Amino acid sequence: MTRFTRTMLVAVTAVTALTPRLASAQDTTFKGITLVGAYDPTRDKISVVVLPVSGAYGDSVRAIVQRDLDYSDRFNVIAIDSADPSALRGTGTAARLNYQLFARLGAAGIVQITPAGGGTGLHVALHDVARSQVVNIADFPLPAAGLNRDWRMAVHRASDEITRWMTGQRGIAATRIAYLRGRASMRIIDSDGADEITVPTDSNPVSPAWNPSGTMLVYSTYGSVGSRLVLIDLANGRSRTLAAAPRNSQYITPEFTPDGNSLLFARSGEEGSDIYSIGLAGNEAPRRLTVGRGAINTNPTPSPNGRRIVYVSNVLGRPELYIMDSDGTNADVLTNYDFSENNYRSDPDWSPDGRLIAYQERLGGRFQIRTIRASGGTPKQLTSEGDNEQPSWAPDARHLVFTSTRTGVRQLWIMDTESSRVRQLTKSPGARLAAWSGRLTEGGQ
């Protein structure tokens, strides 16, 4: 299958804080940075210390939270010696931290985590070093069994709330990424690269996509046995066929609509391909949105509000990005910044904040990741090393996961689009077609 066809809570119990929450208080500052207003997420990193955590899994809790804050690209995590936690106390009462010491280390905030509920929860306090006081405090439930997938996800949710306290925006640690490895294996991996599992699928799966709540995946199948759209309930692993393609045609590149009630997808056949929508009830015929008349229309991705759809079409003779209304009307080319018969632009993904569309473009014989404003304009090139394809946005509209050959084999990489920092997500070759989930609540998988 070509690149063009592709291809394509835990509940938080808040305790009354000693001062207003950092995310909402206009006068709250960390080390001179006003977090609401003057804080610039593209420039400023907040220096933070995560104190040692007691208990059977304390070292694991601390390591996960530190890594989550680091991977958010919003913090400078200051390492401290965990051998003697008592040395971090002041000379006054045992419950008071030595804020002067942390100020000398350059820390703006201190994250203090203690076990709660006999190991079934975490009590988290955030200290403002400049004010020498606690500014946020909350309790987070944990599953009884430690170190499993659900337990780690609960810790990730605590990390995301800590991020929200300090920046005003929830983190992305409590997310997962679905992808294909090789030609027949669908995997799910946590956003930090841990807890990878194999998802049972029908033969020849392609193009996984998450529903908004993270409880279901959809994918299409291809091959001589016919093409189908298949839904997986991740809570119980059960699958059902939503629709089967007519003879001599294929269903490709499915995507959920923002309300989670319908799917967008492309149907390809001998006379090109067009974009359709279908409800999840499965009792209605697909509704056709484009009439290609021999052209290839594929890769539909809805805007966050569901009113518009970006897709790929070669109606001009080469793959370009187009945007149309959700009912298929008012289609117009988006990537009109450089017309050339050699253009090849595909695999769009609309950022969750609605501002940008990420996509792949062939440049100098290789595919690279670019972004363009949804309103059009000059694109921004994000990659240059190796082949880089199939971008998918994180729910913070800042990070992208994509397939790259920069190490010689196809792996998944994550980029912070603000700083251009990249990190490798997968370790086994053949990873492709990644889809980043939304933030997962307690019912999300």
Short mmCIF file of N, CA, C and O in Angstrom, two decimals, residues 24-152:
data_model
loop_
_atom_site.label_atom_id
_atom_site.label_comp_id
_atom_site.label_asym_id
_atom_site.label_seq_id
_atom_site.Cartn_x
_atom_site.Cartn_y
_atom_site.Cartn_z
N SER A 24 -4.61 29.36 37.89
CA SER A 24 -5.67 30.35 37.78
C SER A 24 -5.36 31.67 38.48
O SER A 24 -6.03 32.66 38.25
N ALA A 25 -4.37 31.70 39.34
CA ALA A 25 -4.08 32.91 40.10
C ALA A 25 -3.22 33.86 39.27
O ALA A 25 -2.13 33.53 38.87
N GLN A 26 -3.73 35.06 39.03
CA GLN A 26 -3.01 36.00 38.19
C GLN A 26 -1.72 36.50 38.86
O GLN A 26 -0.80 36.94 38.19
N ASP A 27 -1.65 36.45 40.19
CA ASP A 27 -0.50 37.02 40.88
C ASP A 27 0.48 35.97 41.35
O ASP A 27 1.40 36.25 42.10
N THR A 28 0.29 34.72 40.94
CA THR A 28 1.15 33.64 41.40
C THR A 28 2.35 33.51 40.47
O THR A 28 2.20 33.41 39.27
N THR A 29 3.55 33.51 41.03
CA THR A 29 4.75 33.42 40.21
C THR A 29 5.65 32.32 40.72
O THR A 29 5.66 31.98 41.90
N PHE A 30 6.43 31.73 39.79
CA PHE A 30 7.51 30.82 40.12
C PHE A 30 8.80 31.49 39.65
O PHE A 30 8.97 31.73 38.45
N LYS A 31 9.68 31.81 40.56
CA LYS A 31 10.99 32.37 40.22
C LYS A 31 10.87 33.53 39.23
O LYS A 31 11.56 33.61 38.22
N GLY A 32 9.90 34.37 39.48
CA GLY A 32 9.76 35.56 38.66
C GLY A 32 8.97 35.36 37.39
O GLY A 32 8.77 36.29 36.63
N ILE A 33 8.49 34.14 37.10
CA ILE A 33 7.71 33.89 35.90
C ILE A 33 6.23 33.84 36.28
O ILE A 33 5.82 33.00 37.07
N THR A 34 5.45 34.75 35.78
CA THR A 34 4.02 34.69 36.01
C THR A 34 3.45 33.61 35.11
O THR A 34 3.49 33.72 33.89
N LEU A 35 2.91 32.56 35.70
CA LEU A 35 2.55 31.39 34.90
C LEU A 35 1.33 31.64 34.04
O LEU A 35 1.15 30.97 33.04
N VAL A 36 0.48 32.55 34.41
CA VAL A 36 -0.64 32.93 33.56
C VAL A 36 -0.37 34.35 33.08
O VAL A 36 -0.37 35.28 33.86
N GLY A 37 -0.07 34.50 31.82
CA GLY A 37 0.22 35.81 31.28
C GLY A 37 1.60 35.87 30.67
O GLY A 37 1.78 35.64 29.49
N ALA A 38 2.63 36.10 31.50
CA ALA A 38 3.98 36.28 30.97
C ALA A 38 4.67 34.97 30.65
O ALA A 38 5.66 34.95 29.95
N TYR A 39 4.19 33.86 31.20
CA TYR A 39 4.82 32.56 30.93
C TYR A 39 4.76 32.24 29.45
O TYR A 39 3.70 32.22 28.83
N ASP A 40 5.91 32.00 28.84
CA ASP A 40 6.00 31.68 27.42
C ASP A 40 6.43 30.23 27.28
O ASP A 40 7.59 29.90 27.50
N PRO A 41 5.50 29.32 26.91
CA PRO A 41 5.84 27.90 26.85
C PRO A 41 6.86 27.57 25.78
O PRO A 41 7.46 26.50 25.80
N THR A 42 7.06 28.46 24.80
CA THR A 42 8.05 28.20 23.76
C THR A 42 9.45 28.58 24.21
O THR A 42 10.43 28.23 23.57
N ARG A 43 9.56 29.34 25.32
CA ARG A 43 10.86 29.84 25.74
C ARG A 43 11.22 29.43 27.16
O ARG A 43 12.36 29.09 27.46
N ASP A 44 10.26 29.47 28.05
CA ASP A 44 10.53 29.31 29.47
C ASP A 44 10.33 27.86 29.91
O ASP A 44 9.32 27.24 29.59
N LYS A 45 11.30 27.35 30.65
CA LYS A 45 11.13 26.07 31.33
C LYS A 45 11.18 26.35 32.82
O LYS A 45 12.02 27.12 33.31
N ILE A 46 10.28 25.73 33.54
CA ILE A 46 10.21 25.91 34.99
C ILE A 46 11.11 24.88 35.65
O ILE A 46 10.99 23.67 35.40
N SER A 47 12.03 25.33 36.47
CA SER A 47 12.92 24.42 37.18
C SER A 47 12.19 23.83 38.39
O SER A 47 11.61 24.56 39.20
N VAL A 48 12.22 22.51 38.49
CA VAL A 48 11.44 21.83 39.52
C VAL A 48 12.24 20.68 40.09
O VAL A 48 13.05 20.04 39.40
N VAL A 49 12.03 20.42 41.38
CA VAL A 49 12.61 19.27 42.07
C VAL A 49 11.49 18.33 42.47
O VAL A 49 10.46 18.78 42.99
N VAL A 50 11.67 17.04 42.22
CA VAL A 50 10.75 16.02 42.72
C VAL A 50 11.45 15.33 43.87
O VAL A 50 12.50 14.68 43.70
N LEU A 51 10.92 15.47 45.07
CA LEU A 51 11.54 14.89 46.26
C LEU A 51 11.46 13.37 46.23
O LEU A 51 10.59 12.78 45.59
N PRO A 52 12.38 12.70 46.94
CA PRO A 52 12.28 11.24 47.08
C PRO A 52 10.93 10.84 47.66
O PRO A 52 10.35 11.57 48.48
N VAL A 53 10.43 9.69 47.22
CA VAL A 53 9.12 9.20 47.64
C VAL A 53 9.32 7.92 48.44
O VAL A 53 10.02 6.99 48.00
N SER A 54 8.71 7.85 49.61
CA SER A 54 8.83 6.68 50.46
C SER A 54 7.85 5.59 50.00
O SER A 54 7.01 5.80 49.14
N GLY A 55 7.98 4.41 50.59
CA GLY A 55 7.06 3.33 50.28
C GLY A 55 7.66 2.31 49.33
O GLY A 55 8.74 2.51 48.74
N ALA A 56 6.92 1.20 49.15
CA ALA A 56 7.43 0.07 48.36
C ALA A 56 7.76 0.45 46.93
O ALA A 56 8.71 -0.05 46.34
N TYR A 57 6.95 1.31 46.33
CA TYR A 57 7.18 1.68 44.93
C TYR A 57 7.56 3.15 44.80
O TYR A 57 7.39 3.76 43.74
N GLY A 58 8.10 3.72 45.87
CA GLY A 58 8.40 5.14 45.86
C GLY A 58 9.40 5.55 44.79
O GLY A 58 9.22 6.57 44.12
N ASP A 59 10.46 4.75 44.64
CA ASP A 59 11.45 5.08 43.62
C ASP A 59 10.84 5.07 42.22
O ASP A 59 11.17 5.92 41.38
N SER A 60 9.93 4.14 41.97
CA SER A 60 9.28 4.07 40.66
C SER A 60 8.36 5.26 40.44
O SER A 60 8.32 5.83 39.34
N VAL A 61 7.60 5.64 41.47
CA VAL A 61 6.73 6.80 41.36
C VAL A 61 7.55 8.03 41.01
O VAL A 61 7.22 8.79 40.08
N ARG A 62 8.62 8.23 41.75
CA ARG A 62 9.45 9.42 41.51
C ARG A 62 10.05 9.40 40.11
O ARG A 62 10.04 10.43 39.41
N ALA A 63 10.57 8.26 39.68
CA ALA A 63 11.18 8.17 38.36
C ALA A 63 10.17 8.46 37.25
O ALA A 63 10.49 9.16 36.28
N ILE A 64 8.95 7.95 37.40
CA ILE A 64 7.92 8.18 36.38
C ILE A 64 7.55 9.65 36.32
O ILE A 64 7.46 10.25 35.24
N VAL A 65 7.34 10.27 37.49
CA VAL A 65 6.94 11.69 37.51
C VAL A 65 8.06 12.56 36.94
O VAL A 65 7.80 13.48 36.15
N GLN A 66 9.30 12.29 37.31
CA GLN A 66 10.41 13.06 36.77
C GLN A 66 10.48 12.94 35.25
O GLN A 66 10.68 13.94 34.54
N ARG A 67 10.35 11.73 34.77
CA ARG A 67 10.41 11.52 33.31
C ARG A 67 9.23 12.20 32.62
O ARG A 67 9.40 12.81 31.56
N ASP A 68 8.06 12.11 33.20
CA ASP A 68 6.88 12.76 32.59
C ASP A 68 7.07 14.27 32.49
O ASP A 68 6.75 14.87 31.46
N LEU A 69 7.58 14.87 33.56
CA LEU A 69 7.79 16.32 33.53
C LEU A 69 8.86 16.68 32.51
O LEU A 69 8.72 17.68 31.78
N ASP A 70 9.90 15.90 32.42
CA ASP A 70 10.95 16.14 31.43
C ASP A 70 10.40 16.02 30.02
O ASP A 70 10.62 16.89 29.16
N TYR A 71 9.64 14.95 29.74
CA TYR A 71 9.12 14.71 28.40
C TYR A 71 8.05 15.73 27.98
O TYR A 71 7.74 15.84 26.80
N SER A 72 7.51 16.46 28.95
CA SER A 72 6.55 17.50 28.59
C SER A 72 7.23 18.68 27.92
O SER A 72 6.58 19.51 27.28
N ASP A 73 8.56 18.77 28.06
CA ASP A 73 9.37 19.86 27.50
C ASP A 73 8.98 21.22 28.07
O ASP A 73 9.26 22.25 27.46
N ARG A 74 8.40 21.22 29.26
CA ARG A 74 8.04 22.47 29.93
C ARG A 74 8.83 22.69 31.21
O ARG A 74 8.70 23.74 31.84
N PHE A 75 9.65 21.70 31.59
CA PHE A 75 10.32 21.76 32.87
C PHE A 75 11.79 21.40 32.74
O PHE A 75 12.19 20.59 31.90
N ASN A 76 12.57 22.00 33.62
CA ASN A 76 13.94 21.58 33.87
C ASN A 76 13.93 20.85 35.20
O ASN A 76 13.76 21.46 36.26
N VAL A 77 14.06 19.52 35.15
CA VAL A 77 13.99 18.71 36.37
C VAL A 77 15.38 18.68 37.00
O VAL A 77 16.34 18.18 36.40
N ILE A 78 15.49 19.21 38.19
CA ILE A 78 16.77 19.29 38.90
C ILE A 78 16.98 17.99 39.68
O ILE A 78 16.14 17.60 40.50
N ALA A 79 18.08 17.33 39.43
CA ALA A 79 18.39 16.08 40.12
C ALA A 79 18.98 16.40 41.49
O ALA A 79 19.85 17.27 41.62
N ILE A 80 18.52 15.70 42.50
CA ILE A 80 19.07 15.85 43.84
C ILE A 80 19.38 14.48 44.40
O ILE A 80 18.82 13.46 43.95
N ASP A 81 20.28 14.42 45.36
CA ASP A 81 20.66 13.17 45.98
C ASP A 81 19.52 12.66 46.84
O ASP A 81 19.04 13.36 47.74
N SER A 82 19.08 11.44 46.57
CA SER A 82 17.96 10.87 47.32
C SER A 82 18.41 10.02 48.49
O SER A 82 17.61 9.38 49.15
N ALA A 83 19.72 10.00 48.75
CA ALA A 83 20.22 9.10 49.80
C ALA A 83 19.77 9.54 51.19
O ALA A 83 19.53 8.71 52.06
N ASP A 84 19.64 10.82 51.41
CA ASP A 84 19.29 11.31 52.74
C ASP A 84 18.22 12.38 52.64
O ASP A 84 18.51 13.58 52.67
N PRO A 85 16.95 11.97 52.49
CA PRO A 85 15.87 12.95 52.35
C PRO A 85 15.80 13.94 53.52
O PRO A 85 15.40 15.08 53.34
N SER A 86 16.23 13.52 54.72
CA SER A 86 16.13 14.42 55.87
C SER A 86 17.02 15.65 55.71
O SER A 86 16.78 16.69 56.31
N ALA A 87 18.05 15.54 54.87
CA ALA A 87 18.94 16.69 54.66
C ALA A 87 18.23 17.82 53.93
O ALA A 87 18.73 18.95 53.90
N LEU A 88 17.09 17.51 53.33
CA LEU A 88 16.35 18.53 52.62
C LEU A 88 15.42 19.32 53.53
O LEU A 88 14.77 20.25 53.09
N ARG A 89 15.36 18.96 54.78
CA ARG A 89 14.50 19.64 55.74
C ARG A 89 15.20 20.86 56.31
O ARG A 89 16.43 20.90 56.40
N GLY A 90 14.41 21.84 56.70
CA GLY A 90 14.98 23.01 57.35
C GLY A 90 15.32 22.72 58.80
O GLY A 90 15.14 21.61 59.30
N THR A 91 15.78 23.70 59.48
CA THR A 91 16.16 23.51 60.87
C THR A 91 14.99 23.71 61.82
O THR A 91 15.11 23.48 63.02
N GLY A 92 13.86 24.13 61.28
CA GLY A 92 12.67 24.32 62.11
C GLY A 92 11.93 23.02 62.30
O GLY A 92 12.51 21.98 62.58
N THR A 93 10.62 23.06 62.12
CA THR A 93 9.80 21.86 62.28
C THR A 93 10.16 20.86 61.20
O THR A 93 10.59 21.20 60.10
N ALA A 94 9.95 19.58 61.49
CA ALA A 94 10.31 18.51 60.55
C ALA A 94 9.49 18.57 59.28
O ALA A 94 9.88 18.03 58.26
N ALA A 95 8.34 19.22 59.33
CA ALA A 95 7.45 19.25 58.17
C ALA A 95 7.80 20.37 57.21
O ALA A 95 7.19 20.48 56.15
N ARG A 96 8.75 21.22 57.55
CA ARG A 96 9.04 22.38 56.72
C ARG A 96 10.29 22.12 55.87
O ARG A 96 11.32 21.68 56.37
N LEU A 97 10.19 22.43 54.60
CA LEU A 97 11.32 22.25 53.70
C LEU A 97 12.30 23.41 53.82
O LEU A 97 11.93 24.52 54.21
N ASN A 98 13.53 23.13 53.45
CA ASN A 98 14.57 24.15 53.45
C ASN A 98 14.48 24.90 52.11
O ASN A 98 15.20 24.62 51.17
N TYR A 99 13.58 25.86 52.04
CA TYR A 99 13.34 26.57 50.79
C TYR A 99 14.58 27.32 50.31
O TYR A 99 14.81 27.47 49.12
N GLN A 100 15.40 27.81 51.26
CA GLN A 100 16.60 28.52 50.87
C GLN A 100 17.56 27.61 50.09
O GLN A 100 18.21 28.04 49.13
N LEU A 101 17.64 26.35 50.52
CA LEU A 101 18.50 25.39 49.81
C LEU A 101 18.01 25.19 48.38
O LEU A 101 18.81 25.22 47.43
N PHE A 102 16.71 25.03 48.21
CA PHE A 102 16.17 24.82 46.87
C PHE A 102 16.30 26.06 46.00
O PHE A 102 16.50 25.98 44.80
N ALA A 103 16.22 27.23 46.63
CA ALA A 103 16.42 28.46 45.87
C ALA A 103 17.85 28.53 45.34
O ALA A 103 18.08 28.95 44.20
N ARG A 104 18.82 28.08 46.17
CA ARG A 104 20.21 28.08 45.70
C ARG A 104 20.42 27.08 44.58
O ARG A 104 21.28 27.27 43.72
N LEU A 105 19.63 26.02 44.55
CA LEU A 105 19.71 25.04 43.46
C LEU A 105 19.04 25.56 42.19
O LEU A 105 19.17 24.93 41.13
N GLY A 106 18.34 26.67 42.30
CA GLY A 106 17.67 27.24 41.13
C GLY A 106 16.27 26.72 40.92
O GLY A 106 15.67 26.94 39.86
N ALA A 107 15.71 26.03 41.91
CA ALA A 107 14.37 25.46 41.77
C ALA A 107 13.30 26.51 41.99
O ALA A 107 13.39 27.34 42.90
N ALA A 108 12.29 26.50 41.15
CA ALA A 108 11.12 27.35 41.34
C ALA A 108 10.02 26.60 42.07
O ALA A 108 9.24 27.20 42.81
N GLY A 109 9.93 25.30 41.86
CA GLY A 109 8.89 24.49 42.49
C GLY A 109 9.45 23.20 43.04
O GLY A 109 10.48 22.70 42.60
N ILE A 110 8.75 22.67 44.02
CA ILE A 110 9.11 21.39 44.65
C ILE A 110 7.87 20.51 44.64
O ILE A 110 6.80 20.92 45.10
N VAL A 111 8.00 19.32 44.11
CA VAL A 111 6.92 18.34 44.12
C VAL A 111 7.19 17.35 45.24
O VAL A 111 8.23 16.67 45.25
N GLN A 112 6.26 17.27 46.18
CA GLN A 112 6.40 16.38 47.33
C GLN A 112 5.29 15.34 47.27
O GLN A 112 4.10 15.68 47.29
N ILE A 113 5.67 14.08 47.18
CA ILE A 113 4.71 12.99 47.03
C ILE A 113 4.87 12.02 48.19
O ILE A 113 5.99 11.58 48.49
N THR A 114 3.77 11.68 48.83
CA THR A 114 3.79 10.70 49.91
C THR A 114 2.70 9.67 49.68
O THR A 114 1.63 9.98 49.14
N PRO A 115 2.95 8.40 50.05
CA PRO A 115 1.91 7.38 49.91
C PRO A 115 0.71 7.71 50.78
O PRO A 115 0.83 8.32 51.84
N ALA A 116 -0.46 7.32 50.31
CA ALA A 116 -1.70 7.58 51.05
C ALA A 116 -2.59 6.35 50.95
O ALA A 116 -2.47 5.55 50.03
N GLY A 117 -3.49 6.21 51.91
CA GLY A 117 -4.47 5.15 51.86
C GLY A 117 -3.88 3.76 51.86
O GLY A 117 -4.35 2.87 51.16
N GLY A 118 -2.80 3.57 52.62
CA GLY A 118 -2.19 2.24 52.68
C GLY A 118 -1.61 1.79 51.36
O GLY A 118 -1.63 0.59 51.05
N GLY A 119 -1.10 2.71 50.58
CA GLY A 119 -0.51 2.37 49.29
C GLY A 119 -1.47 2.41 48.14
O GLY A 119 -1.10 2.08 47.00
N THR A 120 -2.72 2.81 48.37
CA THR A 120 -3.72 2.86 47.30
C THR A 120 -3.94 4.28 46.80
O THR A 120 -4.95 4.57 46.17
N GLY A 121 -2.99 5.16 47.12
CA GLY A 121 -3.11 6.53 46.63
C GLY A 121 -1.82 7.30 46.81
O GLY A 121 -0.87 6.84 47.45
N LEU A 122 -1.78 8.48 46.20
CA LEU A 122 -0.66 9.38 46.33
C LEU A 122 -1.17 10.73 46.83
O LEU A 122 -2.16 11.24 46.32
N HIS A 123 -0.49 11.26 47.82
CA HIS A 123 -0.77 12.61 48.31
C HIS A 123 0.31 13.51 47.73
O HIS A 123 1.50 13.34 48.02
N VAL A 124 -0.10 14.47 46.90
CA VAL A 124 0.86 15.31 46.17
C VAL A 124 0.71 16.76 46.61
O VAL A 124 -0.41 17.30 46.61
N ALA A 125 1.84 17.37 46.96
CA ALA A 125 1.86 18.79 47.32
C ALA A 125 2.87 19.50 46.42
O ALA A 125 3.96 18.99 46.18
N LEU A 126 2.50 20.67 45.94
CA LEU A 126 3.39 21.50 45.14
C LEU A 126 3.78 22.73 45.96
O LEU A 126 2.92 23.48 46.41
N HIS A 127 5.08 22.92 46.13
CA HIS A 127 5.61 24.04 46.89
C HIS A 127 6.15 25.11 45.94
O HIS A 127 6.85 24.79 44.98
N ASP A 128 5.83 26.37 46.22
CA ASP A 128 6.41 27.50 45.51
C ASP A 128 7.62 27.96 46.33
O ASP A 128 7.47 28.42 47.47
N VAL A 129 8.82 27.83 45.77
CA VAL A 129 10.03 28.16 46.51
C VAL A 129 10.08 29.64 46.85
O VAL A 129 10.46 30.02 47.97
N ALA A 130 9.72 30.51 45.91
CA ALA A 130 9.78 31.95 46.15
C ALA A 130 8.87 32.37 47.30
O ALA A 130 9.21 33.27 48.08
N ARG A 131 7.72 31.72 47.42
CA ARG A 131 6.77 32.05 48.49
C ARG A 131 6.98 31.23 49.76
O ARG A 131 6.34 31.49 50.78
N SER A 132 7.82 30.18 49.63
CA SER A 132 8.10 29.31 50.79
C SER A 132 6.83 28.71 51.36
O SER A 132 6.61 28.71 52.58
N GLN A 133 5.98 28.20 50.47
CA GLN A 133 4.73 27.62 50.95
C GLN A 133 4.13 26.67 49.90
O GLN A 133 4.51 26.69 48.73
N VAL A 134 3.21 25.85 50.38
CA VAL A 134 2.46 24.96 49.50
C VAL A 134 1.41 25.78 48.75
O VAL A 134 0.71 26.61 49.35
N VAL A 135 1.31 25.54 47.43
CA VAL A 135 0.33 26.28 46.64
C VAL A 135 -0.72 25.37 46.00
O VAL A 135 -1.75 25.85 45.54
N ASN A 136 -0.46 24.08 45.93
CA ASN A 136 -1.45 23.13 45.42
C ASN A 136 -1.29 21.81 46.16
O ASN A 136 -0.17 21.42 46.52
N ILE A 137 -2.39 21.12 46.35
CA ILE A 137 -2.36 19.85 47.05
C ILE A 137 -3.54 19.01 46.58
O ILE A 137 -4.63 19.54 46.36
N ALA A 138 -3.31 17.71 46.37
CA ALA A 138 -4.39 16.83 45.92
C ALA A 138 -4.04 15.38 46.21
O ALA A 138 -2.87 15.03 46.41
N ASP A 139 -5.06 14.55 46.25
CA ASP A 139 -4.90 13.11 46.43
C ASP A 139 -5.26 12.39 45.14
O ASP A 139 -6.24 12.75 44.48
N PHE A 140 -4.48 11.36 44.78
CA PHE A 140 -4.68 10.61 43.54
C PHE A 140 -4.78 9.13 43.86
O PHE A 140 -3.85 8.55 44.43
N PRO A 141 -5.89 8.49 43.53
CA PRO A 141 -6.03 7.04 43.78
C PRO A 141 -5.05 6.24 42.93
O PRO A 141 -4.70 6.63 41.81
N LEU A 142 -4.63 5.09 43.44
CA LEU A 142 -3.79 4.14 42.72
C LEU A 142 -4.43 2.76 42.78
O LEU A 142 -5.03 2.40 43.80
N PRO A 143 -4.30 1.96 41.72
CA PRO A 143 -4.72 0.56 41.82
C PRO A 143 -3.93 -0.16 42.89
O PRO A 143 -2.78 0.21 43.19
N ALA A 144 -4.52 -1.18 43.46
CA ALA A 144 -3.86 -1.91 44.54
C ALA A 144 -2.59 -2.60 44.06
O ALA A 144 -1.58 -2.65 44.77
N ALA A 145 -2.62 -3.14 42.85
CA ALA A 145 -1.45 -3.84 42.30
C ALA A 145 -0.48 -2.82 41.71
O ALA A 145 -0.84 -2.04 40.82
N GLY A 146 0.75 -2.83 42.21
CA GLY A 146 1.73 -1.87 41.75
C GLY A 146 2.47 -2.29 40.51
O GLY A 146 2.59 -3.48 40.19
N LEU A 147 2.94 -1.30 39.76
CA LEU A 147 3.83 -1.47 38.61
C LEU A 147 3.19 -2.07 37.37
O LEU A 147 3.88 -2.33 36.39
N ASN A 148 1.87 -2.30 37.37
CA ASN A 148 1.25 -2.78 36.14
C ASN A 148 0.81 -1.59 35.29
O ASN A 148 1.02 -0.44 35.64
N ARG A 149 0.18 -1.85 34.13
CA ARG A 149 -0.18 -0.78 33.20
C ARG A 149 -1.13 0.23 33.84
O ARG A 149 -0.97 1.44 33.67
N ASP A 150 -2.15 -0.25 34.54
CA ASP A 150 -3.12 0.65 35.16
C ASP A 150 -2.48 1.50 36.25
O ASP A 150 -2.79 2.69 36.40
N TRP A 151 -1.58 0.89 37.02
CA TRP A 151 -0.90 1.61 38.08
C TRP A 151 -0.03 2.72 37.50
O TRP A 151 -0.05 3.86 37.97
N ARG A 152 0.74 2.41 36.47
CA ARG A 152 1.60 3.41 35.85
C ARG A 152 0.76 4.53 35.23
O ARG A 152 1.15 5.70 35.29
#
